[in-house]
Coordinates of C-alpha atoms in Angstrom, one line a residue:
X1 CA 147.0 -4.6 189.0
X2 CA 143.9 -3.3 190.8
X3 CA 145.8 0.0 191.3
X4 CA 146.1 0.8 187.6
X5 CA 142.4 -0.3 186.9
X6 CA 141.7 2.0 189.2
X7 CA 143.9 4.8 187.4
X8 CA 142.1 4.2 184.2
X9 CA 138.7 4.5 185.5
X10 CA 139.1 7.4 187.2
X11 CA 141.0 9.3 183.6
X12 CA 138.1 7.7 181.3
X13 CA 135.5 10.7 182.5
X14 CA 138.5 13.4 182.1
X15 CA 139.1 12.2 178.9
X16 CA 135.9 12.3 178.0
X17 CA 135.1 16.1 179.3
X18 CA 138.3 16.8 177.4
X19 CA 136.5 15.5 174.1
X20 CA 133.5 17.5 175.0
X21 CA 134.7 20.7 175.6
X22 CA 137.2 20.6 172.1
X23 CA 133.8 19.4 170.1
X24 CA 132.0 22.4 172.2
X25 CA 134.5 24.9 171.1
X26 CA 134.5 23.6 167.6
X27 CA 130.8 24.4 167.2
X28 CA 131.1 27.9 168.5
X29 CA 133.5 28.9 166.3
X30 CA 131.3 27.1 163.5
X31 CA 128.2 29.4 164.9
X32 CA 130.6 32.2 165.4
X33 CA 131.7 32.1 161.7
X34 CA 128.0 32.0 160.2
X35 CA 127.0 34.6 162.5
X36 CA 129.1 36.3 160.7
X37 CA 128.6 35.6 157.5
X38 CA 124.8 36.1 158.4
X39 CA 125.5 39.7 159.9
X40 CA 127.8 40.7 156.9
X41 CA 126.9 44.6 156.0
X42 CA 125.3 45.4 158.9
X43 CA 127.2 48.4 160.9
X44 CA 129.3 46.9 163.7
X45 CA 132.3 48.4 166.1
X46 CA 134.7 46.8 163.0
X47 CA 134.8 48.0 159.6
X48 CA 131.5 46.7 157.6
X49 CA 131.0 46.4 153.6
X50 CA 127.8 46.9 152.4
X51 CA 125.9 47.6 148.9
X52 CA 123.0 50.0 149.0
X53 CA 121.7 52.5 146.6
X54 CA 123.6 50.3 143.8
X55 CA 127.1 51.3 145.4
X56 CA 129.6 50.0 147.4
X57 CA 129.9 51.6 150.9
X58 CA 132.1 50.9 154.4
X59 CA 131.7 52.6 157.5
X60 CA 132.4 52.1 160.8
X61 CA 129.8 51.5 163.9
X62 CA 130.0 54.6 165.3
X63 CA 129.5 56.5 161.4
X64 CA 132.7 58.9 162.0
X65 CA 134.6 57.2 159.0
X66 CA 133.1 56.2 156.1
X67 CA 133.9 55.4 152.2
X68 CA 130.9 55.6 149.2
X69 CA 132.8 54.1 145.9
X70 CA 131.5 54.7 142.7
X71 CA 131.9 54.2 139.0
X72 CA 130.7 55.2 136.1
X73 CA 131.1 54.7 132.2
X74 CA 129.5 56.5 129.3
X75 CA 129.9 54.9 125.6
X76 CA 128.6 56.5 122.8
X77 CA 127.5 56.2 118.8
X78 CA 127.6 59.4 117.6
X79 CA 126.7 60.3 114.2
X80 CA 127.7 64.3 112.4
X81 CA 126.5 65.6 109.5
X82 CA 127.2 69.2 108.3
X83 CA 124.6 70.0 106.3
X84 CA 125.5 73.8 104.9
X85 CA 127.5 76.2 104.1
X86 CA 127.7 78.3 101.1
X87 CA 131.0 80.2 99.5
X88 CA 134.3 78.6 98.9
X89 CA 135.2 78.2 102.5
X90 CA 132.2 75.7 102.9
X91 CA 133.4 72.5 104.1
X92 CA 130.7 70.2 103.4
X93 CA 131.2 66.5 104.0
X94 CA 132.9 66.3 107.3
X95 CA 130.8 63.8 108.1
X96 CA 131.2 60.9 110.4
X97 CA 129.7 57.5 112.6
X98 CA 132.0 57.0 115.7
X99 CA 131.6 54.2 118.1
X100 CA 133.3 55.9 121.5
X101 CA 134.0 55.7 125.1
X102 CA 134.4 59.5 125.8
X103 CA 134.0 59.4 129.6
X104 CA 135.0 57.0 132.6
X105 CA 134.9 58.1 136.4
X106 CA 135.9 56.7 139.8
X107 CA 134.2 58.7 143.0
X108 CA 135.2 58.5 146.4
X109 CA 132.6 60.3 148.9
X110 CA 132.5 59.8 152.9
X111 CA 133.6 61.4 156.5
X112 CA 136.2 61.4 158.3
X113 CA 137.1 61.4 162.2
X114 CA 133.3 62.9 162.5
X115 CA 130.1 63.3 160.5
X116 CA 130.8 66.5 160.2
X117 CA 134.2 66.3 158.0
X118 CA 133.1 65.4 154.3
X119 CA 135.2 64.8 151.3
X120 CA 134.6 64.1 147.6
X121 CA 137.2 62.7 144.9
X122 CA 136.5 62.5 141.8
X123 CA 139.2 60.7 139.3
X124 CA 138.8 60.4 135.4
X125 CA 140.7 58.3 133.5
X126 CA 138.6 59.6 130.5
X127 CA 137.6 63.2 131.0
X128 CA 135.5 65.8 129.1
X129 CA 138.4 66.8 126.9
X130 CA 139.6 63.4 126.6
X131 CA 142.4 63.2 129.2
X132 CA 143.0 61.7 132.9
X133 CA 142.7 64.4 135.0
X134 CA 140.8 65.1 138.4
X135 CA 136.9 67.1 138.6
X136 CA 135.5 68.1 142.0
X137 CA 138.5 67.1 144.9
X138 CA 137.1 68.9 147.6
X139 CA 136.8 68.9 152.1
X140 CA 133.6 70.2 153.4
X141 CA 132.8 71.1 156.6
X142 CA 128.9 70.7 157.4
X143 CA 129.0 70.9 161.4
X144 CA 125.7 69.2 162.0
X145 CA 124.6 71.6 164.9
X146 CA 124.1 74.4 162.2
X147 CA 121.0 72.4 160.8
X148 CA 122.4 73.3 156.9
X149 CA 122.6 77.4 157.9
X150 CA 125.9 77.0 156.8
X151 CA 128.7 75.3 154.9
X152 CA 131.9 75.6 154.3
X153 CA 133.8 73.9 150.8
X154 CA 137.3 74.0 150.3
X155 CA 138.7 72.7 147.4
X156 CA 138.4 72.1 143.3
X157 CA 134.2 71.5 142.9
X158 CA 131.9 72.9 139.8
X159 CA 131.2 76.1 140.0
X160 CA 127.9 77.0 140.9
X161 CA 126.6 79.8 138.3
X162 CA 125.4 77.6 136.0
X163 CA 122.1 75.7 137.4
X164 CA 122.7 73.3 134.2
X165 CA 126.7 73.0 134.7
X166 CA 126.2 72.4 138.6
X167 CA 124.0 69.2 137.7
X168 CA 126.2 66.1 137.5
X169 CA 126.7 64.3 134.4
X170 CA 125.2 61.2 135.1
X171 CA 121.3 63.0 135.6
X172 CA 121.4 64.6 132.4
X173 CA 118.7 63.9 130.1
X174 CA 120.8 65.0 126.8
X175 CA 124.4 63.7 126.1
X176 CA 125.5 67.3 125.3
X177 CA 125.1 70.6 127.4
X178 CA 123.2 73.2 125.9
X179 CA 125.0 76.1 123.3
X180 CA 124.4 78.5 125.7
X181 CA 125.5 77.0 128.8
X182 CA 129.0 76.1 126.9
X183 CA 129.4 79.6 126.1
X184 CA 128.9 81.6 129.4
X185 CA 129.6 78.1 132.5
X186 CA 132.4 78.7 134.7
X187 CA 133.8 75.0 134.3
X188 CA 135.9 73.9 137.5
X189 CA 137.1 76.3 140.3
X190 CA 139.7 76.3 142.8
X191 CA 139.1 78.2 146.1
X192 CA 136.7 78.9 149.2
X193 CA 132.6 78.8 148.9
X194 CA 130.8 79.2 151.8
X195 CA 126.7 77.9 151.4
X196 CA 124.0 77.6 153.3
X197 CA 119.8 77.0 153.4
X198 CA 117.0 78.2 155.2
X199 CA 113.6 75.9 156.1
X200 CA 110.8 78.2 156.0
X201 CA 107.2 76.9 155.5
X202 CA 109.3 74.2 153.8
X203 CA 112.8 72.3 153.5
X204 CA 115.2 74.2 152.1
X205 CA 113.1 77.0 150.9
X206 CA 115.6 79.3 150.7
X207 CA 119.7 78.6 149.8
X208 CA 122.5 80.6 148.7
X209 CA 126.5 80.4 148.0
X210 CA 129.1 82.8 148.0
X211 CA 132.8 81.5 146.9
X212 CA 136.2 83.4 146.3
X213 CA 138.1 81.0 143.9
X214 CA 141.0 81.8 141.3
X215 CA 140.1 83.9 138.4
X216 CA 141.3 82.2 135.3
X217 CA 140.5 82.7 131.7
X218 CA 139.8 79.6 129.1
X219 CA 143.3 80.7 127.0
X220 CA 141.6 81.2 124.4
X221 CA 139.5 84.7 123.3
X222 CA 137.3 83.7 120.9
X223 CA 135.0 80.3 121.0
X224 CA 135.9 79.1 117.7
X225 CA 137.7 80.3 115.0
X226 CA 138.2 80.4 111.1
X227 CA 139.2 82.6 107.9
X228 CA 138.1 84.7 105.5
X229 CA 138.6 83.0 102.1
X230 CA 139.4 85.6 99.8
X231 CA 137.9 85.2 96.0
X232 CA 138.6 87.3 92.9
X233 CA 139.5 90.3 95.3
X234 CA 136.8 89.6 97.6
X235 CA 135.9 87.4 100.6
X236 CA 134.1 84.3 99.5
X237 CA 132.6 82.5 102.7
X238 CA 134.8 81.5 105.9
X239 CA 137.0 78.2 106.6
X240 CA 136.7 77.0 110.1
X241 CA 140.1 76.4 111.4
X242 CA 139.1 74.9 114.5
X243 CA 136.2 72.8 114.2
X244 CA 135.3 71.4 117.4
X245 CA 135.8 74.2 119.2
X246 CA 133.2 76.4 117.2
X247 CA 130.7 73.7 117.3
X248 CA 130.8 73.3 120.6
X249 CA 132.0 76.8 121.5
X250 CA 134.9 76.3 123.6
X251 CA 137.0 79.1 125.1
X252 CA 136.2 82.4 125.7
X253 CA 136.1 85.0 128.7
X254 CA 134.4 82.0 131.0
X255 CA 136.4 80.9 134.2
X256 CA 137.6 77.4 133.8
X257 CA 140.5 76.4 136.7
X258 CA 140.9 72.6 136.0
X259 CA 144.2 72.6 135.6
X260 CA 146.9 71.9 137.9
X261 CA 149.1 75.3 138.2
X262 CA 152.6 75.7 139.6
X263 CA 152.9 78.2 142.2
X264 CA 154.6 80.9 140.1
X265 CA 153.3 83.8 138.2
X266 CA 152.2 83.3 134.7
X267 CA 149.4 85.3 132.3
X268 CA 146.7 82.5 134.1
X269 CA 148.2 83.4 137.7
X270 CA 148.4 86.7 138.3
X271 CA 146.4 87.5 141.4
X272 CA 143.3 88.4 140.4
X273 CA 140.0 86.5 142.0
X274 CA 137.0 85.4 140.8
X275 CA 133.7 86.8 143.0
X276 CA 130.7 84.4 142.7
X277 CA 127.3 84.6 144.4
X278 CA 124.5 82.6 143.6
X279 CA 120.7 82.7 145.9
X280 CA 117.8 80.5 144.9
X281 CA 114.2 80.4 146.0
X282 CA 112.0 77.1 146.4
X283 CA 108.7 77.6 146.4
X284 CA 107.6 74.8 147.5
X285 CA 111.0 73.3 149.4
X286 CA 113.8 72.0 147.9
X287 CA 113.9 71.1 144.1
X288 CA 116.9 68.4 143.7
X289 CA 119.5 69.2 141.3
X290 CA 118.3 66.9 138.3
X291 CA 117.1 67.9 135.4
X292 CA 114.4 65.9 135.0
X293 CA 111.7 64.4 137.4
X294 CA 111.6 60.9 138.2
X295 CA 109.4 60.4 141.0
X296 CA 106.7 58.2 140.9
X297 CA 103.1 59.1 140.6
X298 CA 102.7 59.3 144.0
X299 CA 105.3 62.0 144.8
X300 CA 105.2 63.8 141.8
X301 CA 101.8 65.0 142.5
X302 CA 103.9 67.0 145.0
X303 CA 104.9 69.7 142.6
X304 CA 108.1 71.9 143.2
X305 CA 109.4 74.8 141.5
X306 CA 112.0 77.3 142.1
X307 CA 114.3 80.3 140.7
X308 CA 118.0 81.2 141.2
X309 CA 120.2 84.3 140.3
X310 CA 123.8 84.6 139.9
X311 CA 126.4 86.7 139.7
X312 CA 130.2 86.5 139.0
X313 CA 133.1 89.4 138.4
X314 CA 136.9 88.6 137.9
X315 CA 139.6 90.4 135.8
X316 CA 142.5 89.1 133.6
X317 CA 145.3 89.7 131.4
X318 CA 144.2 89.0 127.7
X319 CA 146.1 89.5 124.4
X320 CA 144.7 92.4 122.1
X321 CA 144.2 90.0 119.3
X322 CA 142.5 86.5 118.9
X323 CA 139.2 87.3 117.5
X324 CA 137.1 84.4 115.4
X325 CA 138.8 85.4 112.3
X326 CA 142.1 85.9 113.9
X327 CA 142.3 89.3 113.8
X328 CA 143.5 92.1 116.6
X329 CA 140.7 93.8 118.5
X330 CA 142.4 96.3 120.7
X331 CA 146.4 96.9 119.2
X332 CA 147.7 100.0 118.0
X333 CA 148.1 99.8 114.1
X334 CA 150.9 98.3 113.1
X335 CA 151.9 96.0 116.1
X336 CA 151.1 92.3 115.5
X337 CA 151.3 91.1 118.7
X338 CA 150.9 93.2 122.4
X339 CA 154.0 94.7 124.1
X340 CA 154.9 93.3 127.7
X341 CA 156.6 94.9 130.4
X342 CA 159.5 93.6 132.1
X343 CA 157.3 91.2 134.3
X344 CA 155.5 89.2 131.4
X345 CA 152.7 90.8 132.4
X346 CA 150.0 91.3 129.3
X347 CA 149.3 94.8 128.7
X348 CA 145.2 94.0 128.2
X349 CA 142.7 94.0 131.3
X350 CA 139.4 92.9 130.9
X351 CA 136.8 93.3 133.2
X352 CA 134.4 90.1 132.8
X353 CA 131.0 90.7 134.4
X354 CA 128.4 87.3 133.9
X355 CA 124.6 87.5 135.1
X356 CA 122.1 84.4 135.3
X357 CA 119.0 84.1 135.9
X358 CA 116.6 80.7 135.5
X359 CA 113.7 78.9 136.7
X360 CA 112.8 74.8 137.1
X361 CA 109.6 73.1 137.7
X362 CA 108.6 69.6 138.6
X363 CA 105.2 68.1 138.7
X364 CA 102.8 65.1 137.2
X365 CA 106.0 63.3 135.3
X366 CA 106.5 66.7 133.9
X367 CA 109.3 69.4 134.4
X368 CA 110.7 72.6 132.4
X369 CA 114.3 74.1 132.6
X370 CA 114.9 77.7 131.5
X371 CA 118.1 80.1 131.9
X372 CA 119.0 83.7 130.9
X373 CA 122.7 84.6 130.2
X374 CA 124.8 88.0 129.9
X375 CA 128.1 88.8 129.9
X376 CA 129.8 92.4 129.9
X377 CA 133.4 92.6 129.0
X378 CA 135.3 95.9 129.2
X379 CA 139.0 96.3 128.1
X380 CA 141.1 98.7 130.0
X381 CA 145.2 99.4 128.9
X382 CA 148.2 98.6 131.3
X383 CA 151.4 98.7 130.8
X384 CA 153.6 99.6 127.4
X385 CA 149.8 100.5 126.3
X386 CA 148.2 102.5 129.1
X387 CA 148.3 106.3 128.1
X388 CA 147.5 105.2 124.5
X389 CA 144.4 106.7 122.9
X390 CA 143.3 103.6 121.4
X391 CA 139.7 105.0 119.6
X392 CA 138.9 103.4 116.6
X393 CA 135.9 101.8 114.7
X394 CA 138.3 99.0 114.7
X395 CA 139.6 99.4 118.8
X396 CA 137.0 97.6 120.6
X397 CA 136.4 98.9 123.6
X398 CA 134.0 96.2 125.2
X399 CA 131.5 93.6 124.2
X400 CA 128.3 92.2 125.7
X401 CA 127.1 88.6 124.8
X402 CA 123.8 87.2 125.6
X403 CA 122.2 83.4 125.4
X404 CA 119.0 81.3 126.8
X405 CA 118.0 77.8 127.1
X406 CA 114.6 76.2 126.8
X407 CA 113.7 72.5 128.4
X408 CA 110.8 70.9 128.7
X409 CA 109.6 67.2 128.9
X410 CA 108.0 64.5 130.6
X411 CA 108.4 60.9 132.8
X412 CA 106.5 58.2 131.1
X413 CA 106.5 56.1 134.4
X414 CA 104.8 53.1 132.5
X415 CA 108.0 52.5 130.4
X416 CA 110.6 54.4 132.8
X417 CA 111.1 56.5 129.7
X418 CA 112.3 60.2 129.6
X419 CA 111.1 62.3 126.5
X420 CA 112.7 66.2 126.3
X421 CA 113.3 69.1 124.0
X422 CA 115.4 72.1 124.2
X423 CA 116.2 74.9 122.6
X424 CA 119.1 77.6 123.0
X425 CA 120.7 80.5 121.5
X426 CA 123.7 82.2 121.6
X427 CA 124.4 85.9 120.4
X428 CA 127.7 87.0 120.3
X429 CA 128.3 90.8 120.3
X430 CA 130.0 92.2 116.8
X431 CA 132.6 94.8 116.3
X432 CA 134.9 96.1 113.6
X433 CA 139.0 94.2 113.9
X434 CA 141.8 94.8 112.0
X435 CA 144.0 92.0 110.4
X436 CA 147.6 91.2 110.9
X437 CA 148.0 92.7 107.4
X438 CA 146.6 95.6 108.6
X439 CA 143.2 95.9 106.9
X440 CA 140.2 96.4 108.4
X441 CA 137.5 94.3 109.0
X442 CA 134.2 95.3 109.8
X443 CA 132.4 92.4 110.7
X444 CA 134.2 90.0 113.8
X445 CA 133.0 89.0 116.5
X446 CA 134.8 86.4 119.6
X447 CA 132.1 84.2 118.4
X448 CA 129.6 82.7 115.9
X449 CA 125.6 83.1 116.6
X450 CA 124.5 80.2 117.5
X451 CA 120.9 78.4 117.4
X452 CA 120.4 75.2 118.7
X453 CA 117.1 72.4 118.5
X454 CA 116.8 69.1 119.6
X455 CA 115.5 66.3 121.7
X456 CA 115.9 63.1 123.3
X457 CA 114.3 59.9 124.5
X458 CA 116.0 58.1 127.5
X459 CA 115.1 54.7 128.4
X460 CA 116.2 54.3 132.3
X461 CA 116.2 50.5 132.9
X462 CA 117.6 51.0 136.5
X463 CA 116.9 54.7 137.1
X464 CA 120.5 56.6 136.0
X465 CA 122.4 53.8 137.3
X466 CA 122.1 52.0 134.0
X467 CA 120.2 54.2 130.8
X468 CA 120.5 54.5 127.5
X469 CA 120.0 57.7 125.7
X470 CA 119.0 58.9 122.1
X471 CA 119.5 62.5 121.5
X472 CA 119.5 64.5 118.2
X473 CA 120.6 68.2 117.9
X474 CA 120.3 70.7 114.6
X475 CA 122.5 73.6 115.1
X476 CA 122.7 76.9 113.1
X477 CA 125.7 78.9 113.1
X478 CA 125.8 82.7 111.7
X479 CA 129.8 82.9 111.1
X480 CA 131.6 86.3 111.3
X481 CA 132.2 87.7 107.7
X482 CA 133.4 91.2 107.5
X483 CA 133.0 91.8 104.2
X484 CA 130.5 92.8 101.9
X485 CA 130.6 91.0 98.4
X486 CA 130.2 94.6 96.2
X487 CA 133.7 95.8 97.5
X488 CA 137.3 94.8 95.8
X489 CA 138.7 94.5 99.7
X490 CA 138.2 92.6 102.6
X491 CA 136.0 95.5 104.3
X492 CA 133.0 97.7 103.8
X493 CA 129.7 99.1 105.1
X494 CA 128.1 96.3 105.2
X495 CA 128.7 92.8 107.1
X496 CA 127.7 89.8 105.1
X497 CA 127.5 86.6 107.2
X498 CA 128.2 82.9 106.3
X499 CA 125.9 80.6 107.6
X500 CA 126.8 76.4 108.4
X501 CA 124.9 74.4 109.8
X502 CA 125.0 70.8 111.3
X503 CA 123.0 68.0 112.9
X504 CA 124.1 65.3 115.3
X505 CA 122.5 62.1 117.2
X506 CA 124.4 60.4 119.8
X507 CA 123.4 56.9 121.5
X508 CA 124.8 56.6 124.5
X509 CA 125.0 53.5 127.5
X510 CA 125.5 54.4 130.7
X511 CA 126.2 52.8 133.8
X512 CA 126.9 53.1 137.2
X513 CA 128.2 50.8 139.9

């Protein structure tokens, strides 16, 4: 009996050291788990989730992979009213009020395997023309021993001759870009660009880019189109035939590589290149690609301007017809459409040859955006047509096209408001065409003059993560008419124009998380 009384007093201390150490390791794992739900965002050998900057962002401890999610939605209330246009091809009351969600993106930024290595996705299940489809999918290399002399992109990415297209959507002050930056941007391209800045006597002072990317036309000649509408014998005003397009003057000789292209030759891919170069001055170090100026009173007393050029050359394959009113521009009489040789190849080169040039300042809430454009387009025959003495009043044998765009406004910090005004102009060159029927027109052009006013006020609750934006936009448009109303055919000395014209507003949420 004594023996097992001795047994159990000897096991009553090890079972009680057994108790201690399970209710010991039962509160380390309790601190352990609040520890961790403590330390939750902070970087850390595994993989950590954090939000900053309104986003979503992971990395890892050591910063050579990491993941930047964001999302953003516009909707819109837009309201068109064309005001004017005279003849019988006038076409007012196309009039609307249109509650929309006309854009929706998902972008994926980051590293990967070192700092260096950086990538950009861009997915849109609503794009710009309405579609799914992909923007800038890019890999950049950025070693970080180079200190910015040099970078190299490789990829689909805006092109950068446009100062106004290069600025992303979401830090626009206007819902719409400018008439004159539709008519002469380079949209998206597909290649190389190698870029690169300079810190002087400040950041950044001076920065350039150079890029070879594909060379593809917009598929379309002219950047709108309509008809002559013929009256008693005579013309009688012009019917638009595609609306939204000569609004908002789509097409054109501009670059625009967005699409996804099969690896086999068609008139889109056909070997030539697009040459770009763009170099920009800062004055006073680096202004950031906005284009308006946020900063508080405190910074913005730090004022900042700067100017860029830019150049860009590429050739393609164009059709001799396809002016506004539908006519040929560069076919020997009688053919209706251009011969091909045994490759497909179109028997039209032409030479396109766009210059930029434009300034930005910001300073004290305010800041002022302007841009010059030109555009030289030469024809030269190939093909079935080369050897052809193509001269002709109604043989064009190049055109140049010029625009510019006026911004100005201000930062009302006190209400976190944004109030701007533009202006822009488009003039499109004019030349004598000839009509399928064969009669000659002396007044086309690939385009229709274009004026543009407006302004807007935009009310940034939480910066351009969430805003909402008012805009309003009159727009004058001089449409080809080549014919002059004192002749009993659809030609003549003199070029009578049709004017229309239209105003728009647009209310637009947008937000970003």
């Amino acid at each position: 009996m004594r023996f097992f009384v001795a047994l159990l007093l000897l096991a009553a201390p090890l079972c009680a050291q057994s108790e201690v150490d399970r209710l010991r390791a039962e509160i380390a794992r309790v601190r352990s788990d609040i520890a961790t739900l403590r330390n939750a965002g902070e970087e850390s050998p595994a993989l950590a989730t954090r939000l900053g900057e309104d986003v979503f962002s992971w990395t890892t401890g050591d910063g050579k992979f990491a993941l930047r999610l964001e999302m953003m939605v516009q909707a819109t209330l837009t309201g068109h009213d064309v005001r004017a246009q005279g003849g019988d091809g006038g076409d007012n009351g196309r009039d609307f009020l249109n509650f929309r969600v006309p854009y929706t993106r998902i972008q994926f930024t980051g590293n990967i395997f070192e700092k260096d290595f950086l990538y950009k996705v861009e997915i849109t299940p609503i794009g710009e023309d309405g579609r799914f489809g992909f923007e800038e999918v890019f890999f950049r290399y950025q070693p970080l021993w180079a200190a910015g002399l040099f970078t190299v992109t490789i990829g689909q990415r805006r092109s950068p001759f446009s100062y106004e297209e290069s600025v992303d959507r979401t830090r626009r002050v206007f819902t719409r870009k400018s008439v004159a930056n539709s008519a002469f941007n380079h949209g998206f391209a597909k290649g190389i660009d190698i870029s690169g800045a300079a810190d002087l006597w400040a950041a950044r002072v001076l920065q350039w880019n150079v890029s070879v990317s594909n060379g593809v036309v917009t598929g379309k000649n002219a950047q709108g189109s309509g008809a002559l509408v013929p009256a008693g014998g005579r013309a009688d005003g012009v019917r638009l035939t595609e609306t939204e397009d000569t609004e908002n003057l789509n097409g054109g000789f501009r670059n625009d590589d967005r699409r996804v292209a099969d690896d086999r030759f068609d008139q889109f891919v056909d070997a030539d290149l697009m040459i770009l170069a763009r170099f920009e001055f800062h004055g006073m170090g680096e202004v950031p690609l906005a284009v308006a100026d946020m900063r508080d009173r405190e910074e913005n007393s730090d004022w900042k301007f700067m100017v860029g050029v830019a150049v860009s050359y590429f050739n393609a394959r164009v059709e001799g017809r396809g002016t506004f009113l539908g006519n040929s521009f560069r076919l020997p009489q009688g053919l209706a459409t251009a011969p091909t040789s045994g490759s497909g190849r179109l028997p039209l080169r032409a030479e396109i040859l766009s210059l930029t040039a434009d300034g930005h300042f910001r300073g004290f809430g305010f800041f002022v955006n302007w841009a010059l454009f030109y555009r030289h387009v030469e024809f030269h025959n190939h093909g079935p047509l080369e050897g052809r003495n193509l001269i002709s009043p109604y043989i064009v044998a190049a055109t140049q096209d010029t625009g510019f765009t006026v911004e100005f406004g201000y930062y009302l910090e006190v209400i976190r408001t944004v109030i701007a005004t533009r202006a822009s102009a488009v003039n499109f060159d004019e030349f004598g065409s000839r009509s399928l029927g064969g009669q000659d027109v002396d007044g086309d052009a690939f385009g229709p003059d274009t004026y543009e006013y407006g302004g807007s006020l935009s009310w940034c609750i939480h910066g351009d993560h969430l805003k909402l934006v008012l805009d309003y936009r009159y727009v004058i448009q001089q449409l080809p008419h080549g014919a002059d109303k004192g002749k009993a055919a659809l030609s003549g000395t003199e070029r009578v124009s049709d004017y229309r014209n239209f105003q728009e507003f647009r209310l637009m949420l947008q937000w970003i998380f």
